[in-house]
Amino acid sequence: MSILRRYWAAALILAIVVVHAAVIGYVRSRVARLQNVESNTFDMGRYRFQNVTDPSRVYQFQLHAVLDPARRQTGRERLSQQNMEIHEETEHLLRQVQTTWLRDPEQSELRDRMMEIVGKHLEEPIVQRLLITDWLELPVPGSPIDFEPSTTTRITQNP
């Protein structure tokens, strides 16, 4: 009993340190598990285009596909194989879409049409939906370019 009276403060500090170390170890193990979680999204690339009906603007965005978690790896492989074909057909669509689709903040009609293109290039429905990020609508700067050589400037060579 005299040992307990003499070292009670040291025992209490030691118990607090042990509990603190256990909590820190548990939190770190949970964070490590979160860092190893694989994402269900696949980067489909950056699109930059100019619509035929509105040549005064350039549009740009980043496209991502949300994959079925059960077939994540298969989806990544298939999208990687078909990425250029999907990209080309999507850009063809984007250059010809109605300008009202481009002005829609939710881009619902645009997403639906792009989803049809992605579905056409995949054998099975692996992509659940498409995400559009980094949407930019930029005006085309009007800078006149003179392709005619100037008549006042001549280059002469000495024989």
CSV table of C-alpha atoms in Angstrom, one decimal:
chain,number,residue,atom,x,y,z
A,1,MET,CA,0.0,0.0,0.0
A,2,SER,CA,2.9,2.4,0.6
A,3,ILE,CA,4.1,1.8,-2.9
A,4,LEU,CA,0.7,2.9,-4.2
A,5,ARG,CA,0.8,6.1,-2.1
A,6,ARG,CA,4.3,6.9,-3.2
A,7,TYR,CA,3.9,6.3,-7.0
A,8,TRP,CA,0.3,7.1,-7.7
A,9,ALA,CA,1.1,10.2,-9.7
A,10,ALA,CA,3.7,8.4,-11.9
A,11,ALA,CA,1.2,5.5,-12.5
A,12,LEU,CA,-1.5,8.0,-13.5
A,13,ILE,CA,0.8,9.7,-16.0
A,14,LEU,CA,1.9,6.4,-17.4
A,15,ALA,CA,-1.7,5.3,-17.8
A,16,ILE,CA,-2.5,8.6,-19.7
A,17,VAL,CA,0.5,8.1,-22.0
A,18,VAL,CA,-0.6,4.5,-22.8
A,19,VAL,CA,-4.2,5.5,-23.6
A,20,HIS,CA,-2.9,8.5,-25.7
A,21,ALA,CA,-0.6,6.2,-27.7
A,22,ALA,CA,-3.4,3.7,-28.3
A,23,VAL,CA,-5.7,6.4,-29.6
A,24,ILE,CA,-3.0,7.8,-31.9
A,25,GLY,CA,-2.2,4.3,-33.2
A,26,TYR,CA,-5.9,3.6,-34.0
A,27,VAL,CA,-6.4,6.9,-35.8
A,28,ARG,CA,-3.2,6.4,-37.9
A,29,SER,CA,-4.3,2.9,-38.9
A,30,ARG,CA,-7.7,4.2,-40.0
A,31,VAL,CA,-6.1,7.0,-42.1
A,32,ALA,CA,-3.7,4.5,-43.7
A,33,ARG,CA,-6.7,2.5,-44.8
A,34,LEU,CA,-8.4,5.5,-46.3
A,35,GLN,CA,-5.3,6.4,-48.4
A,36,ASN,CA,-5.4,2.9,-50.0
A,37,VAL,CA,-9.0,3.1,-51.2
A,38,GLU,CA,-9.1,3.1,-54.9
A,39,SER,CA,-11.3,5.6,-56.7
A,40,ASN,CA,-14.2,4.7,-58.9
A,41,THR,CA,-13.6,7.5,-61.3
A,42,PHE,CA,-11.6,7.4,-64.5
A,43,ASP,CA,-10.2,10.5,-66.1
A,44,MET,CA,-11.5,10.7,-69.7
A,45,GLY,CA,-9.4,13.7,-70.6
A,46,ARG,CA,-9.6,17.4,-71.2
A,47,TYR,CA,-11.9,18.7,-74.0
A,48,ARG,CA,-11.4,22.0,-75.7
A,49,PHE,CA,-13.6,22.9,-78.6
A,50,GLN,CA,-15.2,25.7,-80.5
A,51,ASN,CA,-18.9,25.3,-81.5
A,52,VAL,CA,-19.7,25.8,-85.2
A,53,THR,CA,-22.8,27.9,-84.4
A,54,ASP,CA,-20.9,30.2,-82.0
A,55,PRO,CA,-17.3,30.8,-83.2
A,56,SER,CA,-16.9,33.7,-80.7
A,57,ARG,CA,-16.4,31.3,-77.8
A,58,VAL,CA,-14.1,28.5,-76.8
A,59,TYR,CA,-15.2,25.9,-74.3
A,60,GLN,CA,-13.1,23.7,-72.2
A,61,PHE,CA,-13.8,21.1,-69.5
A,62,GLN,CA,-12.4,17.9,-67.8
A,63,LEU,CA,-14.5,14.7,-68.2
A,64,HIS,CA,-14.5,11.9,-65.7
A,65,ALA,CA,-16.4,8.6,-65.8
A,66,VAL,CA,-17.8,7.0,-62.6
A,67,LEU,CA,-17.3,3.3,-62.9
A,68,ASP,CA,-19.3,0.4,-61.4
A,69,PRO,CA,-17.3,-0.5,-58.2
A,70,ALA,CA,-17.7,-4.2,-58.9
A,71,ARG,CA,-16.1,-3.9,-62.4
A,72,ARG,CA,-13.7,-1.1,-61.7
A,73,GLN,CA,-10.6,-2.7,-63.2
A,74,THR,CA,-12.4,-4.0,-66.3
A,75,GLY,CA,-13.9,-0.5,-66.8
A,76,ARG,CA,-10.5,1.2,-66.6
A,77,GLU,CA,-9.0,-1.3,-69.1
A,78,ARG,CA,-11.9,-0.9,-71.6
A,79,LEU,CA,-12.0,2.9,-71.3
A,80,SER,CA,-8.2,3.1,-71.8
A,81,GLN,CA,-8.5,1.0,-74.9
A,82,GLN,CA,-11.4,3.0,-76.4
A,83,ASN,CA,-10.3,6.4,-75.1
A,84,MET,CA,-9.2,8.0,-78.4
A,85,GLU,CA,-12.3,6.8,-80.3
A,86,ILE,CA,-14.6,8.1,-77.5
A,87,HIS,CA,-12.6,11.4,-77.4
A,88,GLU,CA,-12.9,11.9,-81.2
A,89,GLU,CA,-16.6,11.2,-81.4
A,90,THR,CA,-17.3,13.4,-78.4
A,91,GLU,CA,-15.4,16.3,-79.9
A,92,HIS,CA,-17.3,15.8,-83.1
A,93,LEU,CA,-20.6,16.0,-81.1
A,94,LEU,CA,-19.4,19.1,-79.1
A,95,ARG,CA,-18.6,21.1,-82.1
A,96,GLN,CA,-22.1,20.6,-83.4
A,97,VAL,CA,-24.3,20.8,-80.3
A,98,GLN,CA,-26.9,23.5,-79.7
A,99,THR,CA,-25.6,26.5,-77.9
A,100,THR,CA,-28.5,26.1,-75.3
A,101,TRP,CA,-26.9,22.9,-74.2
A,102,LEU,CA,-23.6,24.6,-73.6
A,103,ARG,CA,-25.3,27.4,-71.5
A,104,ASP,CA,-27.2,24.9,-69.3
A,105,PRO,CA,-25.4,25.0,-65.8
A,106,GLU,CA,-26.2,21.3,-65.2
A,107,GLN,CA,-25.2,20.2,-68.8
A,108,SER,CA,-27.8,17.4,-68.6
A,109,GLU,CA,-28.4,17.1,-72.3
A,110,LEU,CA,-24.7,17.2,-73.0
A,111,ARG,CA,-24.0,14.5,-70.4
A,112,ASP,CA,-26.7,12.3,-71.8
A,113,ARG,CA,-25.3,12.5,-75.4
A,114,MET,CA,-21.8,11.9,-74.2
A,115,MET,CA,-23.0,8.9,-72.1
A,116,GLU,CA,-24.6,7.5,-75.3
A,117,ILE,CA,-21.2,7.7,-77.0
A,118,VAL,CA,-19.4,6.0,-74.2
A,119,GLY,CA,-22.0,3.3,-74.0
A,120,LYS,CA,-21.7,2.7,-77.7
A,121,HIS,CA,-18.0,2.0,-77.4
A,122,LEU,CA,-18.3,-0.4,-74.4
A,123,GLU,CA,-19.9,-3.8,-74.6
A,124,GLU,CA,-21.4,-3.7,-71.2
A,125,PRO,CA,-22.7,-0.9,-69.0
A,126,ILE,CA,-19.6,-0.2,-66.8
A,127,VAL,CA,-19.9,3.6,-66.6
A,128,GLN,CA,-22.6,4.7,-64.2
A,129,ARG,CA,-22.4,8.4,-65.0
A,130,LEU,CA,-20.2,11.2,-66.3
A,131,LEU,CA,-18.8,14.1,-64.3
A,132,ILE,CA,-17.9,17.4,-65.9
A,133,THR,CA,-15.4,19.5,-64.0
A,134,ASP,CA,-13.3,22.7,-64.7
A,135,TRP,CA,-15.9,24.1,-67.1
A,136,LEU,CA,-14.6,27.2,-68.9
A,137,GLU,CA,-16.3,29.4,-71.4
A,138,LEU,CA,-13.8,31.8,-72.9
A,139,PRO,CA,-14.2,34.5,-75.5
A,140,VAL,CA,-12.1,34.2,-78.7
A,141,PRO,CA,-9.8,37.2,-78.9
A,142,GLY,CA,-10.1,39.2,-82.1
A,143,SER,CA,-6.6,39.9,-83.3
A,144,PRO,CA,-6.2,40.6,-87.0
A,145,ILE,CA,-3.4,38.7,-88.6
A,146,ASP,CA,-1.8,40.2,-91.7
A,147,PHE,CA,-0.7,37.4,-94.0
A,148,GLU,CA,0.3,39.7,-96.9
A,149,PRO,CA,3.9,40.8,-96.9
A,150,SER,CA,4.5,44.5,-96.4
A,151,THR,CA,5.4,46.4,-99.6
A,152,THR,CA,7.5,48.9,-97.8
A,153,THR,CA,9.9,46.4,-96.4
A,154,ARG,CA,12.3,44.8,-98.8
A,155,ILE,CA,15.1,42.4,-98.3
A,156,THR,CA,18.0,43.0,-100.6
A,157,GLN,CA,21.1,41.0,-101.0
A,158,ASN,CA,24.4,42.3,-102.1
A,159,PRO,CA,25.9,40.3,-105.0
